[in-house]
């Protein structure tokens, strides 16, 4: 059984001269360097393309696609088909088993794994050039905005509660012995000699004071929160907003145990801390709401689009009046997409200095030979499939995410995450995640009811017809069936408005009106616990617009309130 380390690294010790001011200066400078690249997107994309050709030269992939003589972007697009992950799996498996020069002339030193939220886990190769030219500059630039706007809250120490950060002492490995782990678990010092410092990385809970199984995810989260309640936290980082939404729920559920541990100086009853009965009394008086536990919180840092756009305003209030939510970047384990460069609430500039980008209209099916648009050809207000190439060994890779172009900033598109690219399509409705979220948001505006969470799935209605059952948790109890009917009607109208194909299926009689299932917010909390118990790390458990899991759906909808068709 792997245990978490209780010893602190020398790089994080008392003799490290790196300060909060150094961190903020480094992050802001990285953001400014990115901003410079935005002023000439064409030049930035050209440099990325040249670097991609340099990396693929001589690799098995390059030979198989005849890239030795390719110098133009047009020739590259003709030679390399668009590929989703499943069509890269054989190439990636060869690299993971240790075969040299499969995708790049540089050997991967480790592999990032994805959360597997829509299927099996993926393995993404991580090379020296990817880390130094893409991952580290992007990661630092992405945190430049909160560092600039909230310098007192973005701290190496206990002022920042970073729930994303969770390094592993003994990660899993591939068949060739290379580390295989999530980006938030990776320590780049060993393989690359890079100290990628994060806010909160010197907080007392960055290295746990007691030994725990590394995969006892809830136990580790408990210890971090139990320690954090003794400190003046002013910023909470989660990237995944679902985790930030769970913090108030977990505090409330764990509160009696937390009070005992703070009073006794223990961790889950185990020794290792210092008794703090005075703080235990203060906490007992204030209660478990984050706004009371940490009254000086000013900043939440997480993704702000998708389903989170529905519940973040109410969630922020639970952390305190006047708390700001700034968006974490639009990115995946496979690579970056958008980077915030100002205080826009949801979107960031296309990371033109990190990857070569292409786009396909989100309503179109992607084929290997689908025509693509380049960065300067996309239009504000439209949704697109994201395709990128970068020096890490992914070439014309179909990310599986949809981005909405919001406007332009510094000459390049400003984009925000609009949902997974997967569709729900049983009778030709071809419904996308973003369309469901926008429809729910529209119904909420029209009826005045705020939404805590939502998920849906199609259900048979008889005679070959289907309809969508939409499970919604509201921010307050649903009083009667009339409210349910009003929201239900507005929701179906909004689905017709946001999706032309949904509207067509309704008009053709293949699809019935959407059915609203008001559920308690506790149902989504229970589903979160179910997924963690199933082996997912808390930062990986994401909101699910389309509920594919029958067991999960039954758990979510077993206590429908206030009617529901």
Coordinates of C-alpha atoms in Angstrom, one line a residue:
X1 CA 0.0 0.0 0.0
X2 CA 1.5 3.3 -1.1
X3 CA 1.7 6.0 1.6
X4 CA 1.9 9.7 1.3
X5 CA 5.3 11.2 2.3
X6 CA 5.4 13.1 5.6
X7 CA 8.8 14.7 4.9
X8 CA 9.1 18.1 3.3
X9 CA 11.2 18.6 0.3
X10 CA 14.3 20.7 0.6
X11 CA 13.0 22.8 -2.3
X12 CA 10.1 23.8 -0.1
X13 CA 12.1 24.2 3.1
X14 CA 12.8 27.2 5.2
X15 CA 16.0 28.1 3.4
X16 CA 14.2 28.5 0.0
X17 CA 14.6 32.2 -0.8
X18 CA 11.8 32.2 -3.3
X19 CA 9.0 34.5 -2.0
X20 CA 5.4 35.3 -2.7
X21 CA 6.6 38.4 -4.5
X22 CA 8.8 36.2 -6.7
X23 CA 5.9 34.0 -7.5
X24 CA 3.6 36.8 -8.5
X25 CA 6.3 38.5 -10.6
X26 CA 7.0 35.2 -12.4
X27 CA 3.3 34.6 -13.1
X28 CA 2.5 38.1 -14.3
X29 CA 5.6 38.1 -16.5
X30 CA 4.5 34.9 -18.1
X31 CA 1.1 36.4 -18.8
X32 CA 2.7 39.5 -20.4
X33 CA 4.9 37.3 -22.6
X34 CA 1.7 35.6 -23.9
X35 CA 0.1 39.0 -24.4
X36 CA 3.0 40.0 -26.7
X37 CA 2.4 36.8 -28.8
X38 CA -1.2 37.8 -29.2
X39 CA -0.2 40.9 -31.1
X40 CA 1.0 38.8 -34.0
X41 CA -0.9 35.5 -34.0
X42 CA 0.3 34.6 -37.5
X43 CA 3.9 34.7 -36.4
X44 CA 3.2 32.8 -33.3
X45 CA 1.4 30.0 -35.2
X46 CA 4.2 29.9 -37.7
X47 CA 6.8 29.3 -35.0
X48 CA 4.7 26.6 -33.5
X49 CA 4.3 24.9 -36.8
X50 CA 8.0 24.9 -37.5
X51 CA 8.7 23.4 -34.0
X52 CA 6.1 20.7 -34.7
X53 CA 7.8 19.8 -38.0
X54 CA 11.1 19.7 -36.2
X55 CA 9.8 17.3 -33.6
X56 CA 8.0 14.9 -35.9
X57 CA 11.1 14.7 -38.3
X58 CA 12.4 11.1 -38.4
X59 CA 9.8 9.7 -36.1
X60 CA 7.7 6.7 -37.1
X61 CA 4.7 8.9 -37.3
X62 CA 6.6 11.4 -39.6
X63 CA 7.8 8.6 -41.9
X64 CA 4.3 7.0 -42.1
X65 CA 2.8 10.3 -43.2
X66 CA 5.5 11.4 -45.5
X67 CA 6.4 14.5 -43.6
X68 CA 10.1 14.7 -44.4
X69 CA 9.6 17.1 -47.2
X70 CA 6.6 18.9 -45.9
X71 CA 7.2 22.6 -45.3
X72 CA 3.8 24.3 -45.9
X73 CA 0.7 24.2 -43.6
X74 CA -1.4 23.2 -46.6
X75 CA 0.8 20.1 -47.3
X76 CA 0.8 19.2 -43.6
X77 CA -3.0 19.3 -43.5
X78 CA -3.2 17.1 -46.6
X79 CA -0.7 14.6 -45.2
X80 CA -2.1 14.1 -41.7
X81 CA -5.8 13.2 -41.1
X82 CA -7.8 14.5 -38.2
X83 CA -7.7 11.9 -35.4
X84 CA -9.4 11.6 -32.0
X85 CA -7.7 9.8 -29.2
X86 CA -9.0 6.3 -30.2
X87 CA -7.1 6.6 -33.5
X88 CA -3.9 7.6 -31.7
X89 CA -4.2 4.8 -29.2
X90 CA -1.9 2.4 -31.1
X91 CA 0.8 5.0 -31.5
X92 CA 0.6 6.0 -27.9
X93 CA 0.7 2.4 -26.7
X94 CA 4.0 1.9 -28.6
X95 CA 5.5 5.0 -27.0
X96 CA 4.3 3.9 -23.5
X97 CA 5.9 0.5 -24.0
X98 CA 9.3 2.2 -24.6
X99 CA 9.6 2.1 -28.4
X100 CA 11.8 5.1 -29.4
X101 CA 10.9 7.8 -32.0
X102 CA 7.3 6.9 -32.3
X103 CA 5.7 10.3 -32.3
X104 CA 8.6 12.6 -31.6
X105 CA 12.4 12.5 -31.8
X106 CA 12.4 13.2 -28.1
X107 CA 11.4 10.4 -25.8
X108 CA 8.5 10.9 -23.4
X109 CA 9.8 11.1 -19.8
X110 CA 6.3 10.6 -18.3
X111 CA 2.7 10.3 -19.4
X112 CA -0.2 12.4 -18.2
X113 CA -3.4 10.5 -17.7
X114 CA -6.9 12.1 -18.2
X115 CA -9.7 11.7 -15.7
X116 CA -11.6 9.2 -18.0
X117 CA -14.8 11.2 -17.5
X118 CA -16.2 9.9 -20.8
X119 CA -14.5 6.6 -21.1
X120 CA -11.2 4.8 -20.4
X121 CA -8.3 6.8 -19.1
X122 CA -6.0 8.2 -21.8
X123 CA -2.2 8.4 -21.7
X124 CA -0.6 11.5 -23.1
X125 CA 3.2 11.6 -23.7
X126 CA 5.2 14.4 -22.0
X127 CA 8.5 15.3 -23.6
X128 CA 11.1 17.9 -22.7
X129 CA 10.1 20.3 -25.4
X130 CA 6.4 20.0 -24.4
X131 CA 7.2 20.8 -20.8
X132 CA 9.5 23.7 -21.6
X133 CA 7.8 25.2 -24.6
X134 CA 4.1 24.5 -23.9
X135 CA 3.1 23.2 -20.5
X136 CA 5.2 25.4 -18.1
X137 CA 4.8 28.7 -20.0
X138 CA 1.1 28.1 -20.4
X139 CA 0.6 27.0 -16.8
X140 CA 2.4 30.1 -15.5
X141 CA 0.6 32.5 -17.9
X142 CA -2.7 31.1 -16.9
X143 CA -2.2 32.2 -13.3
X144 CA -1.0 35.6 -14.2
X145 CA -4.4 37.3 -14.0
X146 CA -5.3 36.3 -10.4
X147 CA -1.7 37.0 -9.4
X148 CA -2.0 40.5 -10.8
X149 CA -5.5 41.3 -9.5
X150 CA -5.3 39.5 -6.1
X151 CA -1.6 39.8 -5.1
X152 CA -2.4 39.4 -1.4
X153 CA -4.5 36.2 -1.9
X154 CA -2.3 34.4 -4.4
X155 CA 0.3 33.0 -2.0
X156 CA 2.7 30.1 -1.7
X157 CA 1.6 29.6 1.9
X158 CA -1.6 29.1 3.9
X159 CA -3.5 32.1 2.4
X160 CA -4.1 29.9 -0.6
X161 CA -6.0 26.6 -0.3
X162 CA -5.0 24.7 -3.4
X163 CA -7.2 21.6 -3.8
X164 CA -5.8 20.8 -7.2
X165 CA -2.2 20.2 -6.0
X166 CA -1.6 16.5 -4.9
X167 CA 1.8 15.2 -5.8
X168 CA 2.3 11.4 -5.6
X169 CA 5.3 9.8 -3.9
X170 CA 5.0 6.6 -6.0
X171 CA 2.9 7.2 -9.1
X172 CA 1.8 4.4 -11.5
X173 CA 4.0 3.5 -14.4
X174 CA 3.7 2.5 -18.0
X175 CA 5.0 -0.8 -19.4
X176 CA 8.4 0.9 -19.9
X177 CA 8.5 2.1 -16.3
X178 CA 7.7 5.8 -17.1
X179 CA 5.5 7.6 -14.5
X180 CA 1.9 7.8 -15.5
X181 CA -0.2 10.2 -13.5
X182 CA -2.5 13.3 -13.6
X183 CA -1.0 16.7 -14.4
X184 CA -1.9 17.9 -10.9
X185 CA 0.0 15.0 -9.4
X186 CA 3.2 15.4 -11.4
X187 CA 6.5 16.6 -9.9
X188 CA 8.6 18.0 -12.8
X189 CA 11.7 18.4 -10.8
X190 CA 12.8 14.8 -11.2
X191 CA 12.4 14.3 -14.9
X192 CA 12.9 17.8 -16.2
X193 CA 14.7 19.7 -13.4
X194 CA 11.9 22.3 -13.3
X195 CA 10.4 23.7 -10.1
X196 CA 6.8 24.6 -11.2
X197 CA 5.7 26.4 -8.1
X198 CA 2.0 26.7 -7.4
X199 CA 0.1 29.0 -5.1
X200 CA -0.4 27.1 -1.8
X201 CA 2.5 24.7 -2.4
X202 CA 4.1 25.8 0.9
X203 CA 0.9 25.6 2.9
X204 CA 1.1 23.2 5.9
X205 CA -1.2 20.8 4.2
X206 CA 0.9 20.6 1.0
X207 CA 2.7 17.7 2.6
X208 CA 0.4 15.7 4.9
X209 CA 1.5 15.3 8.5
X210 CA 0.2 11.7 8.7
X211 CA 0.7 8.7 6.6
X212 CA -2.2 7.8 4.4
X213 CA -2.8 5.5 1.5
X214 CA -2.1 7.7 -1.6
X215 CA -5.3 6.6 -3.1
X216 CA -7.4 7.3 0.0
X217 CA -8.6 10.4 -1.7
X218 CA -11.3 11.4 0.7
X219 CA -9.0 10.9 3.7
X220 CA -6.4 13.2 2.1
X221 CA -9.0 15.8 1.4
X222 CA -10.3 15.6 4.9
X223 CA -6.9 16.2 6.4
X224 CA -6.3 19.2 4.1
X225 CA -9.6 20.8 5.1
X226 CA -9.1 19.9 8.8
X227 CA -5.7 21.7 8.7
X228 CA -7.0 24.6 6.6
X229 CA -9.7 25.5 9.1
X230 CA -7.0 26.6 11.5
X231 CA -5.6 29.2 9.0
X232 CA -6.6 32.5 7.4
X233 CA -7.4 31.2 3.9
X234 CA -8.1 34.0 1.4
X235 CA -8.1 32.1 -1.9
X236 CA -9.4 28.6 -2.9
X237 CA -8.1 27.0 -6.0
X238 CA -9.8 24.0 -7.5
X239 CA -9.8 24.4 -11.3
X240 CA -12.7 21.9 -11.3
X241 CA -15.6 23.9 -9.9
X242 CA -17.4 20.7 -8.7
X243 CA -14.7 20.3 -6.1
X244 CA -15.2 23.9 -4.8
X245 CA -19.0 23.2 -4.7
X246 CA -18.3 20.1 -2.6
X247 CA -16.2 21.9 0.0
X248 CA -19.2 23.4 1.9
X249 CA -20.9 20.0 1.8
X250 CA -17.9 18.2 3.1
X251 CA -17.2 20.7 5.9
X252 CA -20.8 20.2 7.1
X253 CA -20.6 16.4 6.9
X254 CA -17.2 16.3 8.6
X255 CA -17.8 19.1 11.1
X256 CA -18.0 17.1 14.4
X257 CA -14.9 15.2 13.6
X258 CA -13.0 18.3 12.5
X259 CA -13.9 20.0 15.8
X260 CA -12.6 17.0 17.8
X261 CA -9.4 16.8 15.7
X262 CA -8.7 20.6 16.0
X263 CA -9.3 20.5 19.8
X264 CA -7.1 17.4 20.3
X265 CA -4.4 18.2 17.7
X266 CA -5.2 14.9 15.8
X267 CA -5.9 13.9 12.2
X268 CA -8.8 11.4 11.9
X269 CA -8.0 10.7 15.5
X270 CA -4.3 10.0 14.8
X271 CA -1.6 12.0 16.6
X272 CA 0.6 14.4 14.7
X273 CA -0.6 18.0 15.4
X274 CA -0.9 20.5 18.2
X275 CA -4.0 20.8 20.3
X276 CA -5.9 24.0 19.6
X277 CA -9.0 24.0 21.9
X278 CA -9.4 27.8 21.4
X279 CA -9.8 27.5 17.7
X280 CA -12.1 24.6 18.2
X281 CA -14.4 26.7 20.3
X282 CA -14.4 29.5 17.6
X283 CA -15.2 27.0 14.9
X284 CA -18.1 25.5 16.9
X285 CA -19.6 29.0 17.3
X286 CA -19.2 30.0 13.7
X287 CA -20.4 26.8 12.0
X288 CA -19.1 25.0 8.9
X289 CA -20.0 27.5 6.1
X290 CA -16.8 28.6 4.3
X291 CA -17.7 32.3 4.7
X292 CA -17.7 31.8 8.5
X293 CA -14.7 29.6 8.7
X294 CA -12.6 31.8 6.5
X295 CA -14.1 35.3 6.6
X296 CA -11.4 36.9 4.6
X297 CA -11.7 34.8 1.4
X298 CA -11.8 37.1 -1.6
X299 CA -11.0 34.8 -4.6
X300 CA -12.1 31.5 -6.0
X301 CA -10.1 30.2 -9.0
X302 CA -11.8 27.5 -11.2
X303 CA -13.5 26.9 -14.5
X304 CA -16.4 29.2 -14.8
X305 CA -18.2 28.0 -18.0
X306 CA -20.3 24.9 -18.7
X307 CA -22.6 23.7 -15.9
X308 CA -20.6 25.8 -13.4
X309 CA -21.9 29.0 -15.0
X310 CA -25.3 28.0 -13.6
X311 CA -24.3 27.6 -9.9
X312 CA -21.2 29.7 -9.4
X313 CA -23.0 32.9 -8.3
X314 CA -24.8 31.1 -5.5
X315 CA -21.7 29.1 -4.6
X316 CA -19.5 32.2 -4.4
X317 CA -22.0 33.6 -1.8
X318 CA -21.3 30.6 0.4
X319 CA -17.7 31.6 0.5
X320 CA -18.5 35.2 1.3
X321 CA -20.1 38.4 0.1
X322 CA -18.1 40.1 -2.6
X323 CA -16.0 37.0 -3.4
X324 CA -14.7 37.1 -7.0
X325 CA -14.5 34.0 -9.2
X326 CA -11.8 34.1 -11.8
X327 CA -11.6 31.5 -14.6
X328 CA -9.0 28.8 -14.7
X329 CA -7.7 28.2 -18.3
X330 CA -9.5 26.2 -20.9
X331 CA -7.2 23.2 -21.2
X332 CA -7.0 19.4 -21.1
X333 CA -4.3 16.9 -20.2
X334 CA -3.6 16.7 -23.9
X335 CA -2.8 20.4 -24.3
X336 CA -3.9 24.0 -23.8
X337 CA -6.6 26.0 -25.6
X338 CA -7.4 29.4 -24.0
X339 CA -5.5 31.5 -21.4
X340 CA -7.1 34.4 -19.5
X341 CA -5.2 37.6 -20.1
X342 CA -7.6 40.0 -18.3
X343 CA -10.6 39.8 -15.9
X344 CA -13.0 38.4 -18.4
X345 CA -15.3 36.2 -16.3
X346 CA -15.3 33.1 -18.4
X347 CA -12.9 33.2 -21.4
X348 CA -9.3 33.4 -22.4
X349 CA -7.2 34.2 -25.4
X350 CA -6.4 31.3 -27.8
X351 CA -2.9 30.1 -26.7
X352 CA -1.4 30.8 -30.2
X353 CA 2.2 30.4 -28.9
X354 CA 1.5 26.9 -27.5
X355 CA -0.1 24.9 -30.2
X356 CA -1.2 25.0 -33.8
X357 CA -5.0 25.4 -33.8
X358 CA -7.6 24.3 -36.3
X359 CA -11.4 24.3 -35.9
X360 CA -14.5 22.5 -37.2
X361 CA -18.0 23.7 -36.7
X362 CA -19.4 22.1 -33.6
X363 CA -22.6 20.9 -35.4
X364 CA -20.6 19.0 -38.0
X365 CA -19.4 15.4 -37.7
X366 CA -15.6 15.2 -37.8
X367 CA -14.1 13.0 -40.4
X368 CA -10.4 12.4 -41.1
X369 CA -10.6 14.7 -44.1
X370 CA -13.0 17.4 -42.6
X371 CA -12.1 20.9 -43.8
X372 CA -10.9 23.0 -41.0
X373 CA -10.7 26.7 -40.2
X374 CA -7.6 28.4 -38.8
X375 CA -7.4 30.8 -35.8
X376 CA -8.1 33.9 -37.9
X377 CA -11.1 32.4 -39.7
X378 CA -13.4 31.6 -36.8
X379 CA -16.3 33.8 -35.9
X380 CA -17.5 35.2 -32.6
X381 CA -20.6 33.6 -31.2
X382 CA -19.9 30.3 -32.9
X383 CA -19.1 26.9 -31.3
X384 CA -16.2 24.8 -32.7
X385 CA -14.5 21.5 -32.3
X386 CA -10.9 22.1 -31.2
X387 CA -8.1 20.5 -33.2
X388 CA -4.5 21.1 -32.3
X389 CA -0.9 20.0 -33.1
X390 CA 2.0 20.5 -30.7
X391 CA 5.6 19.5 -30.0
X392 CA 4.5 16.8 -27.5
X393 CA 3.5 14.4 -30.3
X394 CA -0.1 15.1 -31.0
X395 CA -0.7 16.1 -34.7
X396 CA -4.1 17.4 -35.9
X397 CA -5.5 15.9 -32.7
X398 CA -9.3 16.2 -32.2
X399 CA -9.5 17.2 -28.6
X400 CA -13.1 16.2 -27.9
X401 CA -14.0 19.6 -26.4
X402 CA -16.1 22.3 -27.9
X403 CA -15.0 26.0 -27.6
X404 CA -17.1 29.0 -28.1
X405 CA -15.5 32.0 -29.7
X406 CA -16.6 35.0 -27.5
X407 CA -14.8 37.9 -29.2
X408 CA -11.2 38.8 -30.1
X409 CA -8.5 40.0 -27.7
X410 CA -5.1 41.3 -28.8
X411 CA -5.9 40.2 -32.4
X412 CA -6.7 36.5 -31.6
X413 CA -10.0 34.8 -30.7
X414 CA -11.1 34.8 -27.1
X415 CA -12.5 31.3 -26.3
X416 CA -14.3 29.6 -23.5
X417 CA -15.1 26.0 -22.9
X418 CA -18.6 25.1 -24.1
X419 CA -18.7 21.4 -23.2
X420 CA -17.6 18.0 -24.4
X421 CA -18.0 17.4 -28.1
X422 CA -20.2 14.3 -27.5
X423 CA -23.8 14.5 -28.6
X424 CA -27.0 12.9 -27.4
X425 CA -28.7 11.6 -30.5
X426 CA -31.5 9.0 -30.4
X427 CA -33.9 10.4 -33.1
X428 CA -31.7 12.9 -35.0
X429 CA -31.8 15.6 -32.3
X430 CA -28.0 15.8 -32.2
X431 CA -28.1 17.7 -28.9
X432 CA -24.8 19.1 -27.5
X433 CA -23.8 19.8 -23.9
X434 CA -23.5 23.6 -24.5
X435 CA -27.0 23.7 -25.9
X436 CA -28.5 22.0 -22.8
X437 CA -26.6 24.4 -20.5
X438 CA -27.8 27.4 -22.4
X439 CA -31.4 26.1 -22.4
X440 CA -31.3 25.6 -18.7
X441 CA -29.8 29.0 -18.1
X442 CA -32.5 30.6 -20.3
X443 CA -35.3 28.8 -18.4
X444 CA -33.8 29.9 -15.1
X445 CA -33.8 33.5 -16.3
X446 CA -37.3 33.4 -17.5
X447 CA -38.8 31.8 -14.4
X448 CA -36.5 33.4 -11.8
X449 CA -35.3 30.1 -10.4
X450 CA -31.6 29.6 -9.9
X451 CA -30.1 26.2 -10.6
X452 CA -27.6 24.2 -8.5
X453 CA -26.9 21.4 -10.9
X454 CA -28.4 19.6 -13.9
X455 CA -28.0 16.4 -15.8
X456 CA -30.3 14.7 -18.4
X457 CA -30.8 11.6 -20.5
X458 CA -33.3 10.6 -23.3
X459 CA -36.1 8.2 -22.3
X460 CA -38.6 6.3 -24.4
X461 CA -42.1 7.7 -24.5
X462 CA -43.8 5.0 -26.5
X463 CA -44.5 4.5 -30.2
X464 CA -40.9 5.0 -31.1
X465 CA -40.8 8.5 -29.6
X466 CA -38.4 9.8 -27.0
X467 CA -38.2 12.8 -24.7
X468 CA -35.5 14.2 -22.5
X469 CA -35.8 13.8 -18.8
X470 CA -33.9 16.7 -17.2
X471 CA -32.9 16.3 -13.5
X472 CA -32.5 19.8 -12.0
X473 CA -31.5 20.8 -8.4
X474 CA -32.8 24.2 -7.6
X475 CA -31.2 26.7 -5.2
X476 CA -34.4 26.7 -3.1
X477 CA -37.2 24.1 -2.5
X478 CA -39.7 23.8 -5.4
X479 CA -43.0 24.9 -3.8
X480 CA -45.6 23.3 -6.2
X481 CA -46.3 21.8 -9.5
X482 CA -47.1 25.1 -11.2
X483 CA -43.4 26.2 -10.9
X484 CA -42.3 22.8 -12.2
X485 CA -44.7 23.2 -15.2
X486 CA -43.5 26.8 -15.9
X487 CA -39.8 25.8 -15.8
X488 CA -40.5 22.7 -17.9
X489 CA -42.2 24.6 -20.6
X490 CA -39.6 27.3 -20.7
X491 CA -36.9 24.6 -20.8
X492 CA -38.4 22.9 -23.8
X493 CA -38.8 26.2 -25.7
X494 CA -35.2 27.1 -24.9
X495 CA -33.9 23.7 -26.2
X496 CA -35.8 24.4 -29.4
X497 CA -34.3 27.8 -29.6
X498 CA -30.7 26.7 -28.9
X499 CA -30.7 23.6 -31.1
X500 CA -32.0 23.6 -34.6
X501 CA -31.9 19.7 -34.8
X502 CA -33.7 19.4 -31.5
X503 CA -36.4 21.7 -32.8
X504 CA -36.6 19.7 -36.0
X505 CA -37.1 16.4 -34.1
X506 CA -39.8 18.0 -32.0
X507 CA -41.6 19.3 -35.1
X508 CA -41.4 16.0 -36.8
X509 CA -43.0 14.2 -33.9
X510 CA -40.0 12.0 -33.1
X511 CA -39.2 13.8 -29.8
X512 CA -41.7 14.7 -27.1
X513 CA -41.5 17.8 -24.8
X514 CA -38.7 17.7 -22.2
X515 CA -39.7 16.4 -18.7
X516 CA -38.4 18.2 -15.7
X517 CA -37.4 16.2 -12.6
X518 CA -36.7 18.5 -9.7
X519 CA -34.3 16.7 -7.4
X520 CA -32.7 17.7 -4.1
X521 CA -29.1 19.1 -4.3
X522 CA -28.2 16.3 -1.9
X523 CA -28.7 13.9 -4.9
X524 CA -25.7 15.4 -6.7
X525 CA -23.7 15.3 -3.5
X526 CA -24.4 11.6 -3.2
X527 CA -23.5 11.0 -6.8
X528 CA -20.2 12.8 -6.3
X529 CA -19.4 10.4 -3.4
X530 CA -20.4 7.4 -5.5
X531 CA -17.9 8.4 -8.2
X532 CA -15.1 9.0 -5.7
X533 CA -15.9 5.7 -4.1
X534 CA -15.6 4.2 -7.6
X535 CA -11.9 5.3 -7.8
X536 CA -12.0 8.8 -9.2
X537 CA -9.9 11.5 -7.5
X538 CA -12.0 14.4 -6.2
X539 CA -10.4 16.9 -8.7
X540 CA -11.5 14.6 -11.5
X541 CA -15.2 14.3 -10.7
X542 CA -16.8 16.7 -13.2
X543 CA -20.3 17.9 -13.8
X544 CA -22.1 15.6 -16.3
X545 CA -24.6 17.1 -18.7
X546 CA -25.5 13.8 -20.2
X547 CA -26.0 11.0 -17.7
X548 CA -24.9 7.8 -19.4
X549 CA -24.7 5.8 -16.2
X550 CA -28.0 4.1 -15.4
X551 CA -27.0 3.5 -11.7
X552 CA -26.0 7.2 -11.4
X553 CA -29.3 8.3 -13.0
X554 CA -31.4 6.1 -10.6
X555 CA -29.5 7.5 -7.6
X556 CA -30.0 11.1 -8.8
X557 CA -33.7 10.8 -9.5
X558 CA -35.0 8.5 -6.8
X559 CA -36.3 11.4 -4.7
X560 CA -38.0 13.7 -7.3
X561 CA -39.7 16.7 -5.8
X562 CA -42.6 18.9 -6.8
X563 CA -44.1 16.9 -9.7
X564 CA -42.1 16.3 -12.8
X565 CA -44.4 14.9 -15.5

